[in-house]
Short mmCIF file of C-alpha atoms and ligand atoms in Angstrom, two decimals:
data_model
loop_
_atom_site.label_atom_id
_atom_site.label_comp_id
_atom_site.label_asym_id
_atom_site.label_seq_id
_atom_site.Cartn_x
_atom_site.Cartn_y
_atom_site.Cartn_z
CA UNK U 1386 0.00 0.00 0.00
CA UNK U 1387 0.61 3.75 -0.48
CA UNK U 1388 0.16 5.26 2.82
CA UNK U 1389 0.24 9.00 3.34
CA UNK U 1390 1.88 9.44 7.57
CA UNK U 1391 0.84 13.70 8.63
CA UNK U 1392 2.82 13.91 11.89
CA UNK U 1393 6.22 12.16 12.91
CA UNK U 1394 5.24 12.73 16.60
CA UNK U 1395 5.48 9.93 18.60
CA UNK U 1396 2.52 8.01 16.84
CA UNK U 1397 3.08 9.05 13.71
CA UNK U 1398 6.72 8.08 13.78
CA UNK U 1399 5.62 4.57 15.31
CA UNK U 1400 3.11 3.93 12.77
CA UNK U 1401 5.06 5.24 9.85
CA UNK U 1402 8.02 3.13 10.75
CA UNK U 1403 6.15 -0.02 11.38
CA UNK U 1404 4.19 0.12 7.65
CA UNK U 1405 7.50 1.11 6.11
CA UNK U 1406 9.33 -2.53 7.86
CA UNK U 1407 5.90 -4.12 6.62
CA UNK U 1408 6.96 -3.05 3.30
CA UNK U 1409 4.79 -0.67 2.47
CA UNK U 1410 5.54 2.60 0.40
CA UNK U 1411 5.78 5.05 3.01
CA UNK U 1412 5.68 9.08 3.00
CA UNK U 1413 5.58 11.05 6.34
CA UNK U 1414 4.92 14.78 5.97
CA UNK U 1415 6.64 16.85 8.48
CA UNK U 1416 6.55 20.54 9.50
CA UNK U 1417 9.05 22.34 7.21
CA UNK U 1418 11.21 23.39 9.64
CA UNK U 1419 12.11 19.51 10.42
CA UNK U 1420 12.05 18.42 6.94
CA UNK U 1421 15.83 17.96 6.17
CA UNK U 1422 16.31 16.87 9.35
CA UNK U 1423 14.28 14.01 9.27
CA UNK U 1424 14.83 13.08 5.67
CA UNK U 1425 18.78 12.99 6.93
CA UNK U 1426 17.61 10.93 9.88
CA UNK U 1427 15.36 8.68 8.90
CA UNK U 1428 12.99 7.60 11.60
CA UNK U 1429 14.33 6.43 14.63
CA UNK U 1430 11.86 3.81 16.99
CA UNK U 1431 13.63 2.54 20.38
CA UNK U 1432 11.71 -0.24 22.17
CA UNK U 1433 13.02 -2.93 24.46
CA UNK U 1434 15.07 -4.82 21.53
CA UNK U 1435 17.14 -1.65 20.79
CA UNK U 1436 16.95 1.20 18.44
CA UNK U 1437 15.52 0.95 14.48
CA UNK U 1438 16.37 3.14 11.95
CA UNK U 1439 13.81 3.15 8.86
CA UNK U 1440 14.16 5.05 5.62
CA UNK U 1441 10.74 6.55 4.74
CA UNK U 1442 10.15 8.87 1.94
CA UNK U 1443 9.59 12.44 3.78
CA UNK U 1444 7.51 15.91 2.61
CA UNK U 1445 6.35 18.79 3.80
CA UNK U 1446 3.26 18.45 2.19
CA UNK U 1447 1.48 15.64 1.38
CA UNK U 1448 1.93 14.22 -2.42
CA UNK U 1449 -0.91 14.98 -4.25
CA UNK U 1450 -1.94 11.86 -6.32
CA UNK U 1451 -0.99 8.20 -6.19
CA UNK U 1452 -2.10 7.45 -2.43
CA UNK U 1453 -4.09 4.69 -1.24
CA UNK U 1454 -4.50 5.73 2.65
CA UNK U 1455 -4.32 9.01 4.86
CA UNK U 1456 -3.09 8.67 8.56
CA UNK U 1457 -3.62 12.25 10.38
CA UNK U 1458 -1.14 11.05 13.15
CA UNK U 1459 -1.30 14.52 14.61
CA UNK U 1460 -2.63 15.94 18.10
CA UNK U 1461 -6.02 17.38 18.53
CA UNK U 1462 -5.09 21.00 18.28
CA UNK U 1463 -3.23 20.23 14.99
CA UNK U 1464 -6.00 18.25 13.60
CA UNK U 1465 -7.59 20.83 11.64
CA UNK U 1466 -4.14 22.31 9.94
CA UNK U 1467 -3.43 19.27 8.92
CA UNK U 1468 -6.66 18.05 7.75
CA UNK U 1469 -6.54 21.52 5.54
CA UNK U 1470 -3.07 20.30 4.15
CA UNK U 1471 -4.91 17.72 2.19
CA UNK U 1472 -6.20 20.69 0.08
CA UNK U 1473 -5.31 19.99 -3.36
CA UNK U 1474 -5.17 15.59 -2.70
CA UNK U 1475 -7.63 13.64 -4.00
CA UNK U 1476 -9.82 12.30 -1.44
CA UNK U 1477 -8.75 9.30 -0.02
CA UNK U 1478 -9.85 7.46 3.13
CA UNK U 1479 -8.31 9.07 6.38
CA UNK U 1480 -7.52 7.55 9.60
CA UNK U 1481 -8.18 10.00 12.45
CA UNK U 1482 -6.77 7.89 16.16
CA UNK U 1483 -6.29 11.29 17.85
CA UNK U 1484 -7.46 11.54 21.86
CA UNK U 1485 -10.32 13.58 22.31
CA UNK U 1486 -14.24 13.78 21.27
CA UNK U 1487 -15.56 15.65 18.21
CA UNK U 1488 -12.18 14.63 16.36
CA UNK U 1489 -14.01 13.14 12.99
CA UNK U 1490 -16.10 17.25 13.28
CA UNK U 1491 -13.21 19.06 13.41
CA UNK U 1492 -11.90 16.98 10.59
CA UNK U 1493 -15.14 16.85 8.43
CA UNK U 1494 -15.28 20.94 9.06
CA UNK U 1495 -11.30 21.47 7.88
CA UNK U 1496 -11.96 19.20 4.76
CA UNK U 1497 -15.17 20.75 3.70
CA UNK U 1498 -12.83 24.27 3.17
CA UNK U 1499 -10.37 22.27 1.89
CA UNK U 1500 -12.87 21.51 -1.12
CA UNK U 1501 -13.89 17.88 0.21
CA UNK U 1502 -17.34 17.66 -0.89
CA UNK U 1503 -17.99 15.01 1.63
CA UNK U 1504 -15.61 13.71 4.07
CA UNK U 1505 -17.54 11.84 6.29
CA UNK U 1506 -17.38 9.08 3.47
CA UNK U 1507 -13.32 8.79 4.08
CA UNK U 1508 -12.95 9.82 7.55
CA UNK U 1509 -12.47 6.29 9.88
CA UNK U 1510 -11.51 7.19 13.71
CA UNK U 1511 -9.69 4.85 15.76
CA UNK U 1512 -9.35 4.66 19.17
CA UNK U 1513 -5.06 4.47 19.70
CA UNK U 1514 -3.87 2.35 22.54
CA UNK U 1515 -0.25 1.93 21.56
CA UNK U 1516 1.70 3.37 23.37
CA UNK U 1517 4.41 6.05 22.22
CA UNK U 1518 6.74 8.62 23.82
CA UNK U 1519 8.17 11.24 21.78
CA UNK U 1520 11.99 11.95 21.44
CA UNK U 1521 12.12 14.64 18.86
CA UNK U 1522 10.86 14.70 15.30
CA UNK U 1523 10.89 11.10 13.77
CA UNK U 1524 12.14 9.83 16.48
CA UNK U 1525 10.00 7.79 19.53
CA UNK U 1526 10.38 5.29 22.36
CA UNK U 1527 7.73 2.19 21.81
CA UNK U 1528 6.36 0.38 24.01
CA UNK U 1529 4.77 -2.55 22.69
CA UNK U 1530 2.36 -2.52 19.75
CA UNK U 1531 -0.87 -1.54 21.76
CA UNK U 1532 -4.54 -2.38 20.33
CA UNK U 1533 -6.33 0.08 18.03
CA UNK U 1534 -9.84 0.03 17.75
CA UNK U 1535 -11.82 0.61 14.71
CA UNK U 1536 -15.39 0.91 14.44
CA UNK U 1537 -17.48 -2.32 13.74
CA UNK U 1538 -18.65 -1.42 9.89
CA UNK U 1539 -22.09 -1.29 11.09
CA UNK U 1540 -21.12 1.56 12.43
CA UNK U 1541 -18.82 3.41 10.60
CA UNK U 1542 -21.15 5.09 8.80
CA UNK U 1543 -20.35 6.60 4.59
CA UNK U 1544 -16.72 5.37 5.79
CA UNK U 1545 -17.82 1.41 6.44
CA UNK U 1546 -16.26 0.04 3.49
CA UNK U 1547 -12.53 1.82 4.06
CA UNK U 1548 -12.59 0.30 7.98
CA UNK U 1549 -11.12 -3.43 6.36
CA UNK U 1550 -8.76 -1.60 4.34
CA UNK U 1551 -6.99 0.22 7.78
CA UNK U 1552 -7.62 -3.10 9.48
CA UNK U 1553 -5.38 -4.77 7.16
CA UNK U 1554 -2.77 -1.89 7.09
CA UNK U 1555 -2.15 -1.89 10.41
CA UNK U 1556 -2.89 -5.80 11.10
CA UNK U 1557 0.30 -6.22 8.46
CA UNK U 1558 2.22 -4.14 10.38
CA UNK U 1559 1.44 -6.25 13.91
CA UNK U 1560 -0.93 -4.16 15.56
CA UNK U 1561 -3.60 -6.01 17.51
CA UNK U 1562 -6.65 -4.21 15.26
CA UNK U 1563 -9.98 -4.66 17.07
CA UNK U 1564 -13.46 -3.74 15.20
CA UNK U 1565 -15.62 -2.62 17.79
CA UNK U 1566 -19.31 -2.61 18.17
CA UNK U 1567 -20.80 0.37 20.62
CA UNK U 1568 -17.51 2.73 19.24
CA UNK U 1569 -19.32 5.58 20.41
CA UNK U 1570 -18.45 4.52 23.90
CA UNK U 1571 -15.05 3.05 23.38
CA UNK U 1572 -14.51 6.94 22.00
CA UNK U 1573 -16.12 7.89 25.67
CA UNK U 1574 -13.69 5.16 28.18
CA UNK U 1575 -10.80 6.10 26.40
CA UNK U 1576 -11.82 9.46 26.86
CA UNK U 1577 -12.77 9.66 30.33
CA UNK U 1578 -9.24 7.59 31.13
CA UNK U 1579 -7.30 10.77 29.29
CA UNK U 1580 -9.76 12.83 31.23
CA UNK U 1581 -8.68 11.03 34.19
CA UNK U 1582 -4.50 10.81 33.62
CA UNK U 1583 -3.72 13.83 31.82
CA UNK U 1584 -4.32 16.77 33.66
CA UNK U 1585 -3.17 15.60 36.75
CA UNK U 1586 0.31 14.05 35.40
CA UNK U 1587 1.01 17.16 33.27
CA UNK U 1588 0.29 19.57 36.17
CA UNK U 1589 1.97 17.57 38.73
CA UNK U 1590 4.97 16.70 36.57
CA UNK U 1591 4.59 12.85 37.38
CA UNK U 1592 4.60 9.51 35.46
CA UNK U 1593 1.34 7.97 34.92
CA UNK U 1594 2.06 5.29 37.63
CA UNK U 1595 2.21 7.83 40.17
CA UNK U 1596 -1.11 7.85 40.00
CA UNK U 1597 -1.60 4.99 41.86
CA UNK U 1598 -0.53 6.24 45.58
CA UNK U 1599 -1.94 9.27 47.37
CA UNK U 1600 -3.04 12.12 46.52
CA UNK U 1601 -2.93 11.95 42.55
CA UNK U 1602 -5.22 8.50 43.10
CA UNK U 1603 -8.34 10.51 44.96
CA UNK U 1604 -7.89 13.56 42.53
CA UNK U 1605 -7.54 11.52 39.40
CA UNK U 1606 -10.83 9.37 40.06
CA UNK U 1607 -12.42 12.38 40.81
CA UNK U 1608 -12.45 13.52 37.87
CA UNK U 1609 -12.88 9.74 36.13
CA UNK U 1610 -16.45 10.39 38.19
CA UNK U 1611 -16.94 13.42 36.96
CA UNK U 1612 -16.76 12.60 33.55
CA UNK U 1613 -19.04 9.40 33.84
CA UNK U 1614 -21.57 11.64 34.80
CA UNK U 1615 -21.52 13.23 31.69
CA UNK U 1616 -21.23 10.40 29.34
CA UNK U 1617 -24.08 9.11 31.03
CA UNK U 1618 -26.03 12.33 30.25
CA UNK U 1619 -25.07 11.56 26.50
CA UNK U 1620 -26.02 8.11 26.94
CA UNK U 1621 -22.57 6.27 27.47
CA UNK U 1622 -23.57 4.64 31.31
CA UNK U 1623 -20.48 3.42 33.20
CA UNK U 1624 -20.62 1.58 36.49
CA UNK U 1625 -17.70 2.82 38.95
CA UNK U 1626 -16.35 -0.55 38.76
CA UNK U 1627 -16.26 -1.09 35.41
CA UNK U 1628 -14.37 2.88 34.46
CA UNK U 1629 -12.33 2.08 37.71
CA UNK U 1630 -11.25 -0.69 36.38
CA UNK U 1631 -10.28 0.65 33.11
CA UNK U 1632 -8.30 3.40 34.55
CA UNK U 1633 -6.35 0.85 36.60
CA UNK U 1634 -5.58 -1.04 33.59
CA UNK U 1635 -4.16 1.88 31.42
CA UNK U 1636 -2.13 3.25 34.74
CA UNK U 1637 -0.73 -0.17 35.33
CA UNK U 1638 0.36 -0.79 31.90
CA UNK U 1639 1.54 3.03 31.25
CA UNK U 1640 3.05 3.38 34.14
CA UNK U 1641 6.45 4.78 32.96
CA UNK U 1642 4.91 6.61 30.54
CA UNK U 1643 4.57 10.63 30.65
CA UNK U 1644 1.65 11.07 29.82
CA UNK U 1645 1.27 13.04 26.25
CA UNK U 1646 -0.17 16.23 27.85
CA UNK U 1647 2.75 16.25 29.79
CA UNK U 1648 4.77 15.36 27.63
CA UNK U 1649 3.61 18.74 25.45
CA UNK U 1650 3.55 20.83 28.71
CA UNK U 1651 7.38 19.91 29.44
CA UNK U 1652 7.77 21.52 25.52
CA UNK U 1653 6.13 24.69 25.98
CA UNK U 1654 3.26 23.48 23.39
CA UNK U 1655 -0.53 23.44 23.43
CA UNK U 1656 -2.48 20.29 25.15
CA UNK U 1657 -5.42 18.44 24.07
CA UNK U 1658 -6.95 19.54 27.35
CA UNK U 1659 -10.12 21.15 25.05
CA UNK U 1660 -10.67 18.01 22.77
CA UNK U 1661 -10.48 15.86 26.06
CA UNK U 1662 -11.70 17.79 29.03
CA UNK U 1663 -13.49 20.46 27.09
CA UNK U 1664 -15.66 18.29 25.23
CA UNK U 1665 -16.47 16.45 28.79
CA UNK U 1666 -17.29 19.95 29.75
CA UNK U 1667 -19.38 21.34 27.01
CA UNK U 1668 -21.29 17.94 26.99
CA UNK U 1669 -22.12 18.09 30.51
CA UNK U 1670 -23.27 21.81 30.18
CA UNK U 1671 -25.19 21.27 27.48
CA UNK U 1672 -27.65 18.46 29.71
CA UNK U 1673 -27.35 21.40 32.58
CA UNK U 1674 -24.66 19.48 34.40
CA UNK U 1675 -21.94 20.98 36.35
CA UNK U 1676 -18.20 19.32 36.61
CA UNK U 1677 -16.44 21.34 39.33
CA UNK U 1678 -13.46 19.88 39.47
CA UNK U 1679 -12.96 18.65 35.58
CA UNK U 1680 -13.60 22.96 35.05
CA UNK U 1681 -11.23 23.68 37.61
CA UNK U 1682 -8.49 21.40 36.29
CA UNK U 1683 -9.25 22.46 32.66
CA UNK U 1684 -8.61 26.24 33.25
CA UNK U 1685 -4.75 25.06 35.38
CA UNK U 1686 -3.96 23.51 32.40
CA UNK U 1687 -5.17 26.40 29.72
CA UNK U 1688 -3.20 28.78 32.55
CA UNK U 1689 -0.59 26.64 32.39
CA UNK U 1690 0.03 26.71 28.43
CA UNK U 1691 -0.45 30.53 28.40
CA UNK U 1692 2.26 30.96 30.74
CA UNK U 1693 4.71 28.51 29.39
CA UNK U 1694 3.79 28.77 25.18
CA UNK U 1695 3.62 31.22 22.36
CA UNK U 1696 1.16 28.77 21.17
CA UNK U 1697 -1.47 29.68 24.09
CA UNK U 1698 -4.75 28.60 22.09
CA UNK U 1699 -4.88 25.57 20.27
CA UNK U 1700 -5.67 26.12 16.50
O1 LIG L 3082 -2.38 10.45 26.21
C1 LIG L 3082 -1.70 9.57 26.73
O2 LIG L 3082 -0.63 9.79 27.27
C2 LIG L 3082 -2.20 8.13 26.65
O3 LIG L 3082 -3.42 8.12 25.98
C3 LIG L 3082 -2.32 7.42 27.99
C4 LIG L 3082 -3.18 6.20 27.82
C5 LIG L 3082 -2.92 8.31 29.07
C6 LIG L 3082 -0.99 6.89 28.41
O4 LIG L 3082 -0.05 7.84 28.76
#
């Protein structure tokens, strides 16, 4: 396959690198000002067998014809640039596995100016499990392959038939690919988990394993609750048990990890705190629910960014 890689964060640079060793015909579009770098480079993955080096073709904008498939491997706030930068391509089916709710409207929105007549029939979201660190542009520490979860056809919508064809991409490149039924509220857990970690890593500077003792444990689930409450209201229900449970899970197996928002915090750039704890927020308000604490913790982290970034307000 022809596969089209926007990003060479830590995600991008996983997945691009993994479908290049699979042998397909990779091209990763970086920002310009990385572009020779990373073309000298290559990527670079680390994991726990050592260090690989793979050659990938590398732009600054994506090639216009000639594509098969679209990953937007970027974060939230970058979404809709990037999305944009497919201006003059052809439409071709897009994988979207950012964090965050309302991803596949910000997309659908950015393509429409971008002269898609109608994205929603390429746009597939995933939910992204794998899990990733950043080291620099092209470059990432891996940490296993991770599960990605597509939706079940049934439910993907104008997009069903392009879900196999991203199954089999990233199947080929050993990805445990899941196709779920009820996506809508696999979107929500893994939601309400970042909801959960993020903040409270990035603002206390900790790995996500920290969150397991005192006092990050009480203020994390706190805000797990929160959120429930407002899937619920949009008709995602979660027993205590059954989100507690998930949030153990991803802290247990992340727990070296820095979390991404911390990750961008510790780099001066914007967070996904508005696709993740804003769109908890705006969802609750909207069913005339209040979330104290998930609005208090949102406006540390926007403080946060303005003090430490030039890039204050996510695009
Ligand atoms: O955003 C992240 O960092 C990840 O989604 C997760 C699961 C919280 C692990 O660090």
């Amino acid at each position: 396959m022809r596969v089209v890689v926007v990003g060479a964060g830590a995600i991008g640079t996983v997945l691009a690198g993994s479908l290049a060793v699979a042998g397909h015909s990779v091209t990763v579009v970086v920002r310009p000002a990385y572009l020779e770098r990373v073309r000298a480079d290559g990527l670079r993955i680390e994991d726990e067998s050592g260090t690989t080096r793979v050659r990938v073709t590398v732009e600054d904008r994506p090639p216009l014809d000639g594509e098969d498939l679209t990953i937007l491997a970027v974060k939230t706030f970058d979404l809709a640039d990037a999305a944009r930068s497919l201006r003059a391509v052809l439409p071709l089916p897009v994988l979207l596995p950012q964090n965050g709710l309302g991803v596949e409207r910000t997309a659908d929105a950015a393509l429409r100016t971008a002269g898609w007549s109608d994205p929603g029939r390429y746009l597939v979201r995933a939910v992204n499990s794998v899990p990733a660190t950043a080291l620099g542009p092209g470059a990432a520490r891996w940490g296993g392959h991770g599960e990605i979860l597509l939706p079940a056809p049934e439910e993907a919508g104008k997009a069903a038939p392009h879900v196999a064809e991203f199954q089999h991409l990233l199947a080929s490149a050993g990805f445990g690919v899941r196709l779920a039924s009820g996506f809508g509220r696999e979107l929500w857990r893994k939601a309400l988990v970042n909801a959960a970690i993020n903040p409270v890593t990035a603002l206390r500077g900790v790995p996500n394993g920290e969150l397991l003792g005192e006092p990050y444990r009480s203020e994390s689930l706190e805000l797990l609750h929160e959120g429930a409450r407002a899937a619920a209201r949009a008709g995602f229900v979660f027993a205590d048990a059954e989100i507690d449970a998930d949030w153990e899970r991803v802290v247990r197996f992340t727990a070296a990890n820095r979390s991404s928002m911390l990750q961008d915090l510790d780099r001066g750039r914007p967070t996904e705190i508005d696709a993740i704890s804003g769109e908890i927020l705006r969802t609750a308000a909207a069913h005339g629910l209040d979330l104290p604490r998930t609005r208090a913790i949102v406006e540390l982290v926007t403080a946060r960014v303005a003090a430490s970034s030039p890039r204050a307000q996510p695009s």
